mmCIF file of C-alpha atoms in Angstrom:
data_model
loop_
_atom_site.group_PDB
_atom_site.id
_atom_site.type_symbol
_atom_site.label_atom_id
_atom_site.label_comp_id
_atom_site.label_asym_id
_atom_site.label_seq_id
_atom_site.Cartn_x
_atom_site.Cartn_y
_atom_site.Cartn_z
ATOM 1 C CA MET A 358 0.000 0.000 0.000
ATOM 2 C CA SER A 359 1.466 3.235 -1.179
ATOM 3 C CA PRO A 360 1.800 6.103 1.206
ATOM 4 C CA PRO A 361 -0.637 9.039 0.749
ATOM 5 C CA GLN A 362 0.547 11.789 -1.484
ATOM 6 C CA SER A 363 1.031 15.159 0.095
ATOM 7 C CA PRO A 364 -0.673 18.124 -1.538
ATOM 8 C CA ASN A 365 1.414 20.098 -3.957
ATOM 9 C CA PRO A 366 2.580 23.226 -2.114
ATOM 10 C CA SER A 367 3.498 25.002 -5.309
ATOM 11 C CA ARG A 368 -0.097 24.787 -6.586
ATOM 12 C CA ASP A 369 -1.443 26.468 -3.456
ATOM 13 C CA GLN A 370 1.109 29.267 -3.620
ATOM 14 C CA VAL A 371 0.583 30.113 -7.305
ATOM 15 C CA ARG A 372 -3.187 30.782 -7.083
ATOM 16 C CA PRO A 373 -3.818 34.570 -7.647
ATOM 17 C CA LEU A 374 -6.162 36.448 -5.384
ATOM 18 C CA ALA A 375 -7.754 38.490 -8.193
ATOM 19 C CA PRO A 376 -7.100 39.058 -11.859
ATOM 20 C CA SER A 377 -4.543 41.782 -12.297
ATOM 21 C CA SER A 378 -6.411 43.223 -15.243
ATOM 22 C CA HIS A 379 -9.558 43.754 -13.188
ATOM 23 C CA ARG A 380 -7.607 45.475 -10.386
ATOM 24 C CA ILE A 381 -5.972 47.903 -12.831
ATOM 25 C CA HIS A 382 -9.284 48.706 -14.451
ATOM 26 C CA VAL A 383 -10.867 49.699 -11.128
ATOM 27 C CA GLU A 384 -7.929 51.883 -10.224
ATOM 28 C CA ASN A 385 -8.108 53.607 -13.628
ATOM 29 C CA GLU A 386 -11.812 54.295 -13.220
ATOM 30 C CA GLU A 387 -11.244 55.863 -9.823
ATOM 31 C CA GLY A 388 -8.387 57.956 -11.221
ATOM 32 C CA ILE A 389 -10.568 59.221 -14.066
ATOM 33 C CA ASN A 390 -13.292 60.279 -11.648
ATOM 34 C CA TYR A 391 -10.821 62.193 -9.486
ATOM 35 C CA THR A 392 -9.312 63.916 -12.501
ATOM 36 C CA SER A 393 -12.734 64.934 -13.862
ATOM 37 C CA THR A 394 -13.778 66.521 -10.542
ATOM 38 C CA SER A 395 -10.527 68.476 -10.280
ATOM 39 C CA SER A 396 -10.927 69.768 -13.829
ATOM 40 C CA ILE A 397 -14.445 71.078 -13.108
ATOM 41 C CA GLU A 398 -13.310 72.883 -9.970
ATOM 42 C CA LEU A 399 -10.341 74.395 -11.823
ATOM 43 C CA SER A 400 -12.623 75.538 -14.640
ATOM 44 C CA LYS A 401 -14.957 77.229 -12.151
ATOM 45 C CA LYS A 402 -12.062 79.043 -10.512
ATOM 46 C CA GLN A 403 -10.798 80.243 -13.886
ATOM 47 C CA ARG A 404 -14.238 81.555 -14.864
ATOM 48 C CA ARG A 405 -14.556 83.287 -11.507
ATOM 49 C CA ARG A 406 -11.171 84.952 -11.978
ATOM 50 C CA ARG A 407 -12.095 86.068 -15.485
ATOM 51 C CA CYS A 408 -15.364 87.498 -14.199
ATOM 52 C CA ILE A 409 -13.583 89.412 -11.421
ATOM 53 C CA LYS A 410 -11.022 90.785 -13.893
ATOM 54 C CA CYS A 411 -13.754 91.804 -16.330
ATOM 55 C CA CYS A 412 -15.795 93.559 -13.622
ATOM 56 C CA SER A 413 -12.668 95.303 -12.348
ATOM 57 C CA CYS A 414 -11.768 96.538 -15.841
ATOM 58 C CA CYS A 415 -15.319 97.784 -16.435
ATOM 59 C CA GLY A 416 -15.350 99.584 -13.096
ATOM 60 C CA VAL A 417 -11.982 101.243 -13.686
ATOM 61 C CA THR A 418 -13.006 102.262 -17.223
ATOM 62 C CA THR A 419 -16.260 103.765 -15.944
ATOM 63 C CA ILE A 420 -14.420 105.749 -13.273
ATOM 64 C CA VAL A 421 -11.861 107.054 -15.800
ATOM 65 C CA ILE A 422 -14.589 108.076 -18.249
ATOM 66 C CA GLY A 423 -16.481 109.813 -15.440
ATOM 67 C CA ILE A 424 -13.376 111.740 -14.383
ATOM 68 C CA VAL A 425 -12.674 112.791 -17.989
ATOM 69 C CA ILE A 426 -16.279 113.970 -18.465
ATOM 70 C CA LEU A 427 -16.116 115.891 -15.183
ATOM 71 C CA ILE A 428 -12.866 117.600 -16.191
ATOM 72 C CA LEU A 429 -14.280 118.531 -19.603
ATOM 73 C CA ALA A 430 -17.501 119.796 -18.018
ATOM 74 C CA LEU A 431 -15.527 122.045 -15.668
ATOM 75 C CA THR A 432 -13.133 123.347 -18.336
ATOM 76 C CA VAL A 433 -13.846 123.022 -22.048
ATOM 77 C CA PHE A 434 -17.607 122.450 -21.837
ATOM 78 C CA LYS A 435 -18.288 124.883 -19.016
ATOM 79 C CA VAL A 436 -20.680 127.617 -20.136
ATOM 80 C CA LYS A 437 -19.287 131.044 -19.287
ATOM 81 C CA GLU A 438 -21.378 134.166 -18.922
ATOM 82 C CA PRO A 439 -21.484 136.481 -21.953
ATOM 83 C CA THR A 440 -21.237 140.168 -21.101
ATOM 84 C CA ILE A 441 -23.030 143.160 -22.588
ATOM 85 C CA ARG A 442 -22.216 146.840 -22.420
ATOM 86 C CA ILE A 443 -23.014 150.109 -24.141
ATOM 87 C CA ASN A 444 -19.828 151.463 -25.655
ATOM 88 C CA SER A 445 -21.360 154.815 -26.592
ATOM 89 C CA ILE A 446 -24.745 156.483 -26.862
ATOM 90 C CA ARG A 447 -25.678 159.607 -28.808
ATOM 91 C CA PHE A 448 -28.751 161.837 -28.916
ATOM 92 C CA GLU A 449 -29.678 163.826 -32.006
ATOM 93 C CA GLY A 450 -32.401 166.474 -32.087
ATOM 94 C CA LEU A 451 -32.130 167.585 -28.463
ATOM 95 C CA SER A 452 -32.360 171.205 -29.608
ATOM 96 C CA ALA A 453 -36.112 170.662 -29.813
ATOM 97 C CA LEU A 454 -36.204 170.231 -26.036
ATOM 98 C CA THR A 455 -36.015 173.730 -24.547
ATOM 99 C CA SER A 456 -38.119 175.256 -21.813
ATOM 100 C CA SER A 457 -38.827 178.363 -23.880
ATOM 101 C CA ASN A 458 -39.652 176.707 -27.194
ATOM 102 C CA LEU A 459 -40.643 173.029 -27.063
ATOM 103 C CA GLN A 460 -41.030 171.683 -30.583
ATOM 104 C CA THR A 461 -43.458 168.768 -30.595
ATOM 105 C CA ASN A 462 -43.127 168.041 -34.314
ATOM 106 C CA VAL A 463 -39.433 167.079 -34.133
ATOM 107 C CA ASN A 464 -38.195 163.581 -33.412
ATOM 108 C CA ILE A 465 -35.190 162.692 -31.288
ATOM 109 C CA THR A 466 -32.900 159.881 -32.421
ATOM 110 C CA VAL A 467 -30.976 157.800 -29.909
ATOM 111 C CA SER A 468 -28.079 155.711 -31.251
ATOM 112 C CA ALA A 469 -26.570 153.110 -28.934
ATOM 113 C CA ASP A 470 -23.401 151.185 -29.763
ATOM 114 C CA ILE A 471 -23.773 147.837 -27.959
ATOM 115 C CA PHE A 472 -21.068 145.208 -27.463
ATOM 116 C CA ILE A 473 -21.734 141.547 -26.580
ATOM 117 C CA LYS A 474 -18.615 139.644 -25.551
ATOM 118 C CA ASN A 475 -18.697 135.842 -25.773
ATOM 119 C CA PRO A 476 -15.968 134.103 -23.687
ATOM 120 C CA ASN A 477 -17.079 130.565 -24.644
ATOM 121 C CA SER A 478 -15.315 128.190 -27.022
ATOM 122 C CA VAL A 479 -18.398 128.104 -29.283
ATOM 123 C CA SER A 480 -20.705 130.785 -30.647
ATOM 124 C CA PHE A 481 -23.514 132.422 -28.671
ATOM 125 C CA LYS A 482 -26.643 132.785 -30.777
ATOM 126 C CA PHE A 483 -29.360 135.110 -29.538
ATOM 127 C CA LYS A 484 -32.919 135.838 -30.576
ATOM 128 C CA PRO A 485 -34.420 139.222 -31.554
ATOM 129 C CA ALA A 486 -35.032 141.510 -28.594
ATOM 130 C CA ILE A 487 -36.557 144.868 -27.755
ATOM 131 C CA ALA A 488 -34.613 147.889 -26.516
ATOM 132 C CA SER A 489 -36.756 150.341 -24.573
ATOM 133 C CA LEU A 490 -36.146 153.982 -23.703
ATOM 134 C CA ILE A 491 -37.821 154.978 -20.441
ATOM 135 C CA TYR A 492 -38.514 158.408 -18.996
ATOM 136 C CA SER A 493 -40.293 158.970 -15.699
ATOM 137 C CA ASP A 494 -41.238 155.268 -15.518
ATOM 138 C CA ARG A 495 -42.843 155.421 -18.964
ATOM 139 C CA VAL A 496 -41.695 153.731 -22.138
ATOM 140 C CA ILE A 497 -41.351 156.592 -24.613
ATOM 141 C CA ALA A 498 -39.762 154.621 -27.481
ATOM 142 C CA GLU A 499 -38.762 151.100 -28.506
ATOM 143 C CA ALA A 500 -36.516 149.572 -31.127
ATOM 144 C CA LEU A 501 -35.893 146.059 -32.408
ATOM 145 C CA VAL A 502 -32.572 144.430 -31.612
ATOM 146 C CA PRO A 503 -32.008 141.936 -34.482
ATOM 147 C CA ARG A 504 -30.984 138.358 -33.943
ATOM 148 C CA GLY A 505 -27.282 137.689 -34.106
ATOM 149 C CA SER A 506 -24.405 135.387 -33.270
ATOM 150 C CA ALA A 507 -21.339 136.240 -31.230
ATOM 151 C CA ARG A 508 -18.520 133.991 -32.391
ATOM 152 C CA ALA A 509 -16.332 131.998 -30.025
ATOM 153 C CA ARG A 510 -14.145 134.245 -27.869
ATOM 154 C CA ARG A 511 -15.151 137.263 -29.931
ATOM 155 C CA THR A 512 -17.090 140.473 -29.335
ATOM 156 C CA PHE A 513 -20.246 141.090 -31.340
ATOM 157 C CA ARG A 514 -20.966 144.736 -32.093
ATOM 158 C CA MET A 515 -24.330 146.174 -33.112
ATOM 159 C CA ASN A 516 -25.893 149.603 -33.393
ATOM 160 C CA VAL A 517 -29.417 150.164 -32.135
ATOM 161 C CA ASN A 518 -31.345 153.283 -33.195
ATOM 162 C CA ILE A 519 -34.383 154.453 -31.245
ATOM 163 C CA THR A 520 -36.659 157.216 -32.473
ATOM 164 C CA VAL A 521 -38.447 159.313 -29.841
ATOM 165 C CA MET A 522 -41.437 161.435 -30.796
ATOM 166 C CA THR A 523 -41.318 164.658 -28.808
ATOM 167 C CA GLU A 524 -45.074 164.840 -28.524
ATOM 168 C CA LYS A 525 -44.990 161.753 -26.285
ATOM 169 C CA LEU A 526 -43.031 163.749 -23.703
ATOM 170 C CA VAL A 527 -45.524 166.592 -23.429
ATOM 171 C CA GLY A 528 -47.934 164.742 -21.157
ATOM 172 C CA ILE A 529 -45.289 163.803 -18.579
ATOM 173 C CA PRO A 530 -45.613 166.066 -15.470
ATOM 174 C CA ARG A 531 -41.918 166.368 -14.626
ATOM 175 C CA LEU A 532 -40.853 167.410 -18.141
ATOM 176 C CA THR A 533 -41.111 171.159 -17.467
ATOM 177 C CA SER A 534 -38.905 171.045 -14.349
ATOM 178 C CA ASP A 535 -36.323 168.878 -16.128
ATOM 179 C CA LEU A 536 -36.195 171.274 -19.081
ATOM 180 C CA VAL A 537 -35.631 174.190 -16.718
ATOM 181 C CA ALA A 538 -32.807 172.275 -14.982
ATOM 182 C CA GLY A 539 -31.340 171.433 -18.398
ATOM 183 C CA GLU A 540 -31.047 167.741 -17.561
ATOM 184 C CA LEU A 541 -33.184 164.841 -18.736
ATOM 185 C CA PRO A 542 -32.852 161.597 -16.726
ATOM 186 C CA VAL A 543 -33.732 158.565 -18.855
ATOM 187 C CA SER A 544 -32.982 154.871 -18.845
ATOM 188 C CA MET A 545 -32.461 152.252 -21.519
ATOM 189 C CA SER A 546 -33.146 148.562 -20.996
ATOM 190 C CA THR A 547 -33.017 145.373 -23.041
ATOM 191 C CA ASN A 548 -33.348 141.651 -22.401
ATOM 192 C CA ILE A 549 -31.489 139.312 -24.783
ATOM 193 C CA ASN A 550 -32.074 135.548 -24.766
ATOM 194 C CA GLY A 551 -29.992 132.980 -26.599
ATOM 195 C CA LYS A 552 -28.194 129.640 -26.423
ATOM 196 C CA VAL A 553 -24.663 128.335 -26.194
ATOM 197 C CA ASN A 554 -24.389 124.993 -28.012
ATOM 198 C CA LEU A 555 -21.503 122.819 -26.775
ATOM 199 C CA GLY A 556 -22.510 119.686 -28.689
ATOM 200 C CA VAL A 557 -23.948 117.425 -25.990
ATOM 201 C CA ILE A 558 -24.570 120.456 -23.787
ATOM 202 C CA LYS A 559 -27.052 123.175 -24.792
ATOM 203 C CA LYS A 560 -27.364 126.005 -22.331
ATOM 204 C CA SER A 561 -29.899 128.805 -22.442
ATOM 205 C CA VAL A 562 -28.495 132.231 -21.603
ATOM 206 C CA GLY A 563 -30.413 135.358 -20.658
ATOM 207 C CA ILE A 564 -28.741 138.775 -20.587
ATOM 208 C CA ARG A 565 -30.514 141.723 -19.032
ATOM 209 C CA MET A 566 -29.134 145.251 -19.065
ATOM 210 C CA ASN A 567 -30.551 148.445 -17.633
ATOM 211 C CA CYS A 568 -28.655 151.732 -17.962
ATOM 212 C CA ASN A 569 -29.568 154.941 -16.162
ATOM 213 C CA LEU A 570 -28.217 158.081 -17.772
ATOM 214 C CA VAL A 571 -28.558 161.844 -17.574
ATOM 215 C CA VAL A 572 -28.747 163.851 -20.789
ATOM 216 C CA ASP A 573 -27.253 167.349 -20.675
ATOM 217 C CA LEU A 574 -29.605 169.426 -22.816
ATOM 218 C CA GLN A 575 -27.180 172.332 -23.147
ATOM 219 C CA ARG A 576 -24.254 170.200 -24.268
ATOM 220 C CA GLN A 577 -26.599 167.786 -26.051
ATOM 221 C CA ASP A 578 -24.630 164.879 -24.723
ATOM 222 C CA VAL A 579 -24.796 162.181 -22.062
ATOM 223 C CA LYS A 580 -23.556 163.441 -18.719
ATOM 224 C CA ASP A 581 -23.627 160.351 -16.509
ATOM 225 C CA MET A 582 -24.387 156.706 -17.209
ATOM 226 C CA GLU A 583 -24.558 153.699 -14.886
ATOM 227 C CA CYS A 584 -25.466 150.243 -16.141
ATOM 228 C CA ASP A 585 -26.723 147.241 -14.234
ATOM 229 C CA ARG A 586 -26.206 143.863 -15.922
ATOM 230 C CA LYS A 587 -27.534 140.458 -14.999
ATOM 231 C CA VAL A 588 -26.816 137.136 -16.724
ATOM 232 C CA SER A 589 -28.828 133.992 -16.043
ATOM 233 C CA LEU A 590 -27.736 130.491 -17.154
#
């Protein structure tokens, strides 16, 4: 009787626990999942950074544009006040105004040389206006001031002629005493409205002038003149 055969130890040791190909496949699947998750998170971070950079650039650009507009509005595009003044004024026909011989059929002509100075970088265009001659709180004569345009940083000159009918002065109570004194206090006023067009900015401008003057009847000339000017933007 043959002795029992012992089990082959080499056969027991060679048996694999699991196929190597299956183990590698599982590890690869896990690696792919980890890599995919990391890529998504990285992509989100990159988009967030781009968004922050874009918002920052837009904010900085907006601030710069605002500063530039503010500087231009305070310098180049700032509307400056035009000025108006009477350079000279003349009266013709004053010889008809005498206390001894008042001629009611003679007209008096008033010629005013008016300057409008425009300090802006664009032209100042104004509408037609009325110039009034006032005596003893009464309008004794009016004249039309034509429309015009004062060029940029230039002075616009115009001559306004007003005709006064002497017969309109007869009914004024203080006329006799003024003729005896040889002085006739009158005033001249006008209100000119226009616009300064700076492209995106259009500004309405109103110029009001009132001049009080004393006419010397003996010299037939203006003795004193004081003007009050007011500009509204």
